[in-house]
């Protein structure tokens, strides 16, 4: 009966061995990267990192949506994707909605999105003026929705914005604006518990339209030492 | 041998045939439905299990769910502007406050019961009570599901698996259909349930069902009215699985008003001690009602009791101030915020919040920049003097610095200002004054002798306020989990009055003298809190009253959700604290107060997708997922 025991043992062990090799998938090796680009000016579209634009994507028949966030400067990258065919849809962004894009991902795949931002923040100057940081800028609208508010945001890095900041000054607008109109926002830096003298902060100006799920548009952050 | 070959199979065949009959026994450890439910004791037994599973937001309702006996101590208030946690910095995540699988388990259990009713050998009267009680449980269950997930799969009778799993998959109803199902079940319950149970059992009555209806209909109405404050998009939205059209708002407000009217006109309820002689008495009455709800049967419509040590709750151990922890190592976990304190009216200025002023400076309320030597702070002999004249419920809900609790003066002190004007706040060494007295930063050298601001163990309040409501002042803290036996009031008359007032003021419905009745209801609650002047019925007054009266009763969390105010309130938002500081620049030393951001605090942003929880397990149940998950 020894041989029978041996067979049972062997088959048992071989079962386990097969299971091991089947489970042992390769780690994901492919990547996708790209930018959100203003199709008119060719500039990157600045973003919020928290509650900002997201890229919704689905792979094959996997039912759940997955999401990527976009970096503050308007670029994105995901280095841990499996090879396959994916559908990418930028959603709830600060630009006119665009159609989904289906792409086959192998190794490094580049996918740029050409979009029309809701607002362009133009002619920006941010500078220290005595006890205050002053921002002067203009807004160009691409649509007809009211501008809800404009803001000046200070933070420890370039992600400073409406949802992540050390200090913020917002001004409600509630009207459409023209490019002739100049906006000025001042932030007190002396009696401000969140900003310390001698430290360096990034300042970003932004504006948002009054539409459901619309996100802020920003000008690139400016570095200032207080 | 040939014969044997035949005999063996035949015997075996016979053996198996017999065994079939023999094994077809009634199991000895289970009762069939008819036997169980035809006996009132059996119904009681089964009901005890259903009530236990009911999603009552009591003392064991934590961010992880219901009936959480040990370990967790973050309640819904920690995720609102009512309080911060002394130790954790967590904000609401998508995994918090789910109730899905347990919800459908309860639905199956109640459906087993309701399916059995028609065949039972009991009187029609008994059957109607059962119909009412099962409808109440269904209403409560679907209410808890709808406020988390929006429209859900409505399963109103037991599903049987007969080989095809696909037929068991019920698609989601729209959010409106789900709320309407809750309304219908409430109506069945109101129609059939008795007004009381013999022996005063704590079971659902007609009145409890009506109270539930006011709460649920108010939620549905608010989603219809305020949904456009946070518009979502996606498949769940286009199929109306989440969201209700605005035009239905007044239908639901009307249902709140009708159900509340039923209670107010025909019910036996009233406010507990409605005419206090003084604010001090009002504060004590209010506190005692939560310390022991059985003193207030006129106000408590539905009570969940805790009777057995080790099957109790943990409010006393976790939320007492450090000084009265009685050896328990993790006290002081609920720290009411300055936002919450500021909300209260003062008797001198009825009808408006009366924020704590620390100086005469014009920007005093918004200045959070810390100690400023040039500022003329108001000085007080005693740390609780600054709260004089504030609404009695502040004193009944919160332990204020320097007040008495369990015969102990609760010391909450953030530091001192040295005679030369140097501030020493939340750090540094003791200071010996010229008068020979030594001042310690937190008020004492002994960690058991103060309750504020020390970061040690997360046991000390970091807002300047400690928690009081629901805690039992009469007994010392019992060391160990689940020893607390305070009963919880799930529905009380004051909430019904406030639901009614909100429905009237938000809907603009005026018939049947609604406005006058709502104004009277609002002011009756204020009068019970020691107010003497009536205020008009406005949206703002109703909401302030609601936040003050129902504080820490797990209401604020859902109010922010249903009124779609969460994402506006929490946008990179940090809560605030009030630092009581000893000022040694004057002799004798006096107290000054500093308004500041919560020490070691964090800024929070609410993501609008969190207005709905994600549907678990869509890979297998095939349901449409909620937006942005």
PDB file of N, CA and C in Angstrom, chain B residues 272-293 295-296 347 390-399 403-407 468-474 527-530:
ATOM      1  N   UNK B 272     -40.746  67.547  28.416  1.00  0.00           N
ATOM      2  CA  UNK B 272     -40.405  67.253  29.807  1.00  0.00           C
ATOM      3  C   UNK B 272     -40.096  68.562  30.532  1.00  0.00           C
ATOM      4  N   UNK B 273     -40.780  68.801  31.662  1.00  0.00           N
ATOM      5  CA  UNK B 273     -40.586  70.014  32.472  1.00  0.00           C
ATOM      6  C   UNK B 273     -40.539  71.274  31.605  1.00  0.00           C
ATOM      7  N   UNK B 274     -41.697  71.649  31.057  1.00  0.00           N
ATOM      8  CA  UNK B 274     -41.722  72.736  30.061  1.00  0.00           C
ATOM      9  C   UNK B 274     -41.562  74.136  30.642  1.00  0.00           C
ATOM     10  N   UNK B 275     -41.716  74.309  31.968  1.00  0.00           N
ATOM     11  CA  UNK B 275     -41.671  75.669  32.530  1.00  0.00           C
ATOM     12  C   UNK B 275     -40.650  75.775  33.661  1.00  0.00           C
ATOM     13  N   UNK B 276     -39.376  75.779  33.363  1.00  0.00           N
ATOM     14  CA  UNK B 276     -38.381  75.869  34.441  1.00  0.00           C
ATOM     15  C   UNK B 276     -38.405  77.250  35.093  1.00  0.00           C
ATOM     16  N   UNK B 277     -38.035  77.285  36.374  1.00  0.00           N
ATOM     17  CA  UNK B 277     -38.052  78.558  37.097  1.00  0.00           C
ATOM     18  C   UNK B 277     -36.847  79.410  36.745  1.00  0.00           C
ATOM     19  N   UNK B 278     -35.748  78.773  36.342  1.00  0.00           N
ATOM     20  CA  UNK B 278     -34.530  79.531  36.057  1.00  0.00           C
ATOM     21  C   UNK B 278     -33.715  78.774  35.014  1.00  0.00           C
ATOM     22  N   UNK B 279     -32.781  79.466  34.365  1.00  0.00           N
ATOM     23  CA  UNK B 279     -31.912  78.758  33.414  1.00  0.00           C
ATOM     24  C   UNK B 279     -31.131  77.616  34.079  1.00  0.00           C
ATOM     25  N   UNK B 280     -30.746  77.797  35.340  1.00  0.00           N
ATOM     26  CA  UNK B 280     -29.992  76.746  36.032  1.00  0.00           C
ATOM     27  C   UNK B 280     -30.838  75.480  36.136  1.00  0.00           C
ATOM     28  N   UNK B 281     -32.113  75.688  36.492  1.00  0.00           N
ATOM     29  CA  UNK B 281     -33.005  74.546  36.604  1.00  0.00           C
ATOM     30  C   UNK B 281     -33.219  73.905  35.225  1.00  0.00           C
ATOM     31  N   UNK B 282     -33.341  74.753  34.202  1.00  0.00           N
ATOM     32  CA  UNK B 282     -33.545  74.251  32.840  1.00  0.00           C
ATOM     33  C   UNK B 282     -32.367  73.381  32.408  1.00  0.00           C
ATOM     34  N   UNK B 283     -31.155  73.839  32.730  1.00  0.00           N
ATOM     35  CA  UNK B 283     -29.957  73.096  32.337  1.00  0.00           C
ATOM     36  C   UNK B 283     -29.937  71.726  33.002  1.00  0.00           C
ATOM     37  N   UNK B 284     -30.322  71.703  34.272  1.00  0.00           N
ATOM     38  CA  UNK B 284     -30.302  70.455  35.029  1.00  0.00           C
ATOM     39  C   UNK B 284     -31.406  69.499  34.543  1.00  0.00           C
ATOM     40  N   UNK B 285     -32.593  70.046  34.250  1.00  0.00           N
ATOM     41  CA  UNK B 285     -33.677  69.216  33.711  1.00  0.00           C
ATOM     42  C   UNK B 285     -33.256  68.553  32.402  1.00  0.00           C
ATOM     43  N   UNK B 286     -32.663  69.372  31.552  1.00  0.00           N
ATOM     44  CA  UNK B 286     -32.249  68.900  30.230  1.00  0.00           C
ATOM     45  C   UNK B 286     -31.216  67.783  30.382  1.00  0.00           C
ATOM     46  N   UNK B 287     -30.234  68.003  31.250  1.00  0.00           N
ATOM     47  CA  UNK B 287     -29.183  67.005  31.456  1.00  0.00           C
ATOM     48  C   UNK B 287     -29.762  65.705  31.995  1.00  0.00           C
ATOM     49  N   UNK B 288     -30.677  65.832  32.960  1.00  0.00           N
ATOM     50  CA  UNK B 288     -31.209  64.627  33.617  1.00  0.00           C
ATOM     51  C   UNK B 288     -32.035  63.770  32.675  1.00  0.00           C
ATOM     52  N   UNK B 289     -32.680  64.407  31.705  1.00  0.00           N
ATOM     53  CA  UNK B 289     -33.487  63.642  30.759  1.00  0.00           C
ATOM     54  C   UNK B 289     -32.620  62.637  29.990  1.00  0.00           C
ATOM     55  N   UNK B 290     -31.384  62.989  29.714  1.00  0.00           N
ATOM     56  CA  UNK B 290     -30.509  62.082  28.963  1.00  0.00           C
ATOM     57  C   UNK B 290     -29.740  61.137  29.878  1.00  0.00           C
ATOM     58  N   UNK B 291     -29.539  61.571  31.108  1.00  0.00           N
ATOM     59  CA  UNK B 291     -28.873  60.713  32.085  1.00  0.00           C
ATOM     60  C   UNK B 291     -29.755  59.503  32.384  1.00  0.00           C
ATOM     61  N   UNK B 292     -31.068  59.746  32.480  1.00  0.00           N
ATOM     62  CA  UNK B 292     -31.996  58.640  32.712  1.00  0.00           C
ATOM     63  C   UNK B 292     -33.335  58.937  32.039  1.00  0.00           C
ATOM     64  N   UNK B 293     -33.506  58.484  30.778  1.00  0.00           N
ATOM     65  CA  UNK B 293     -34.721  58.810  30.017  1.00  0.00           C
ATOM     66  C   UNK B 293     -36.008  58.356  30.695  1.00  0.00           C
ATOM     67  N   UNK B 295     -37.104  59.113  33.442  1.00  0.00           N
ATOM     68  CA  UNK B 295     -37.744  60.191  34.205  1.00  0.00           C
ATOM     69  C   UNK B 295     -38.677  61.003  33.313  1.00  0.00           C
ATOM     70  N   UNK B 296     -38.557  60.848  31.998  1.00  0.00           N
ATOM     71  CA  UNK B 296     -39.304  61.716  31.085  1.00  0.00           C
ATOM     72  C   UNK B 296     -40.193  60.923  30.128  1.00  0.00           C
ATOM     73  N   UNK B 347     -29.304  84.793  26.644  1.00  0.00           N
ATOM     74  CA  UNK B 347     -30.655  85.219  27.001  1.00  0.00           C
ATOM     75  C   UNK B 347     -30.885  86.693  26.705  1.00  0.00           C
ATOM     76  N   UNK B 390     -25.497  82.376  28.767  1.00  0.00           N
ATOM     77  CA  UNK B 390     -25.705  81.570  27.553  1.00  0.00           C
ATOM     78  C   UNK B 390     -26.787  80.523  27.824  1.00  0.00           C
ATOM     79  N   UNK B 391     -27.451  80.138  26.774  1.00  0.00           N
ATOM     80  CA  UNK B 391     -28.530  79.146  26.772  1.00  0.00           C
ATOM     81  C   UNK B 391     -28.247  77.965  27.718  1.00  0.00           C
ATOM     82  N   UNK B 392     -29.271  77.598  28.502  1.00  0.00           N
ATOM     83  CA  UNK B 392     -29.116  76.536  29.502  1.00  0.00           C
ATOM     84  C   UNK B 392     -28.594  75.239  28.890  1.00  0.00           C
ATOM     85  N   UNK B 393     -28.973  74.972  27.637  1.00  0.00           N
ATOM     86  CA  UNK B 393     -28.569  73.702  27.036  1.00  0.00           C
ATOM     87  C   UNK B 393     -27.068  73.617  26.807  1.00  0.00           C
ATOM     88  N   UNK B 394     -26.395  74.777  26.721  1.00  0.00           N
ATOM     89  CA  UNK B 394     -24.932  74.733  26.649  1.00  0.00           C
ATOM     90  C   UNK B 394     -24.373  74.100  27.917  1.00  0.00           C
ATOM     91  N   UNK B 395     -24.938  74.502  29.061  1.00  0.00           N
ATOM     92  CA  UNK B 395     -24.475  73.983  30.347  1.00  0.00           C
ATOM     93  C   UNK B 395     -24.882  72.528  30.527  1.00  0.00           C
ATOM     94  N   UNK B 396     -25.982  72.133  29.884  1.00  0.00           N
ATOM     95  CA  UNK B 396     -26.450  70.756  30.005  1.00  0.00           C
ATOM     96  C   UNK B 396     -25.763  69.801  29.059  1.00  0.00           C
ATOM     97  N   UNK B 397     -25.142  70.335  27.995  1.00  0.00           N
ATOM     98  CA  UNK B 397     -24.558  69.491  26.958  1.00  0.00           C
ATOM     99  C   UNK B 397     -23.047  69.371  27.090  1.00  0.00           C
ATOM    100  N   UNK B 398     -22.427  70.452  27.602  1.00  0.00           N
ATOM    101  CA  UNK B 398     -20.972  70.565  27.567  1.00  0.00           C
ATOM    102  C   UNK B 398     -20.448  70.826  28.975  1.00  0.00           C
ATOM    103  N   UNK B 399     -19.294  70.238  29.308  1.00  0.00           N
ATOM    104  CA  UNK B 399     -18.613  70.607  30.547  1.00  0.00           C
ATOM    105  C   UNK B 399     -17.712  71.793  30.227  1.00  0.00           C
ATOM    106  N   UNK B 403     -16.178  74.362  35.664  1.00  0.00           N
ATOM    107  CA  UNK B 403     -17.472  73.992  36.238  1.00  0.00           C
ATOM    108  C   UNK B 403     -17.355  72.675  36.997  1.00  0.00           C
ATOM    109  N   UNK B 404     -18.399  72.387  37.793  1.00  0.00           N
ATOM    110  CA  UNK B 404     -18.398  71.181  38.619  1.00  0.00           C
ATOM    111  C   UNK B 404     -18.934  69.987  37.841  1.00  0.00           C
ATOM    112  N   UNK B 405     -18.286  68.845  37.979  1.00  0.00           N
ATOM    113  CA  UNK B 405     -18.766  67.595  37.396  1.00  0.00           C
ATOM    114  C   UNK B 405     -18.351  66.469  38.335  1.00  0.00           C
ATOM    115  N   UNK B 406     -19.311  65.708  38.804  1.00  0.00           N
ATOM    116  CA  UNK B 406     -19.046  64.637  39.767  1.00  0.00           C
ATOM    117  C   UNK B 406     -18.273  65.168  40.975  1.00  0.00           C
ATOM    118  N   UNK B 407     -18.725  66.305  41.522  1.00  0.00           N
ATOM    119  CA  UNK B 407     -18.114  66.939  42.686  1.00  0.00           C
ATOM    120  C   UNK B 407     -16.638  67.270  42.492  1.00  0.00           C
ATOM    121  N   UNK B 468     -20.696  66.345  28.025  1.00  0.00           N
ATOM    122  CA  UNK B 468     -21.510  66.040  29.197  1.00  0.00           C
ATOM    123  C   UNK B 468     -22.781  65.251  28.879  1.00  0.00           C
ATOM    124  N   UNK B 469     -23.492  65.646  27.818  1.00  0.00           N
ATOM    125  CA  UNK B 469     -24.808  65.062  27.520  1.00  0.00           C
ATOM    126  C   UNK B 469     -24.711  63.534  27.511  1.00  0.00           C
ATOM    127  N   UNK B 470     -25.699  62.848  28.052  1.00  0.00           N
ATOM    128  CA  UNK B 470     -25.809  61.379  28.116  1.00  0.00           C
ATOM    129  C   UNK B 470     -24.943  60.747  29.216  1.00  0.00           C
ATOM    130  N   UNK B 471     -23.940  61.474  29.731  1.00  0.00           N
ATOM    131  CA  UNK B 471     -23.078  60.838  30.730  1.00  0.00           C
ATOM    132  C   UNK B 471     -23.796  60.803  32.074  1.00  0.00           C
ATOM    133  N   UNK B 472     -23.540  59.758  32.825  1.00  0.00           N
ATOM    134  CA  UNK B 472     -24.213  59.568  34.110  1.00  0.00           C
ATOM    135  C   UNK B 472     -23.361  60.171  35.216  1.00  0.00           C
ATOM    136  N   UNK B 473     -23.887  61.245  35.828  1.00  0.00           N
ATOM    137  CA  UNK B 473     -23.112  61.923  36.864  1.00  0.00           C
ATOM    138  C   UNK B 473     -23.164  61.177  38.190  1.00  0.00           C
ATOM    139  N   UNK B 474     -24.163  60.295  38.360  1.00  0.00           N
ATOM    140  CA  UNK B 474     -24.413  59.685  39.666  1.00  0.00           C
ATOM    141  C   UNK B 474     -23.429  58.575  40.015  1.00  0.00           C
ATOM    142  N   UNK B 527     -38.622  77.819  25.494  1.00  0.00           N
ATOM    143  CA  UNK B 527     -39.092  78.155  26.829  1.00  0.00           C
ATOM    144  C   UNK B 527     -38.630  77.107  27.834  1.00  0.00           C
ATOM    145  N   UNK B 528     -38.671  75.855  27.409  1.00  0.00           N
ATOM    146  CA  UNK B 528     -38.209  74.777  28.267  1.00  0.00           C
ATOM    147  C   UNK B 528     -36.715  74.967  28.599  1.00  0.00           C
ATOM    148  N   UNK B 529     -35.992  75.653  27.718  1.00  0.00           N
ATOM    149  CA  UNK B 529     -34.566  75.897  27.962  1.00  0.00           C
ATOM    150  C   UNK B 529     -34.334  77.213  28.686  1.00  0.00           C
ATOM    151  N   UNK B 530     -35.393  77.819  29.227  1.00  0.00           N
ATOM    152  CA  UNK B 530     -35.207  79.006  30.045  1.00  0.00           C
ATOM    153  C   UNK B 530     -35.370  80.319  29.302  1.00  0.00           C
TER     154      UNK B 530
END
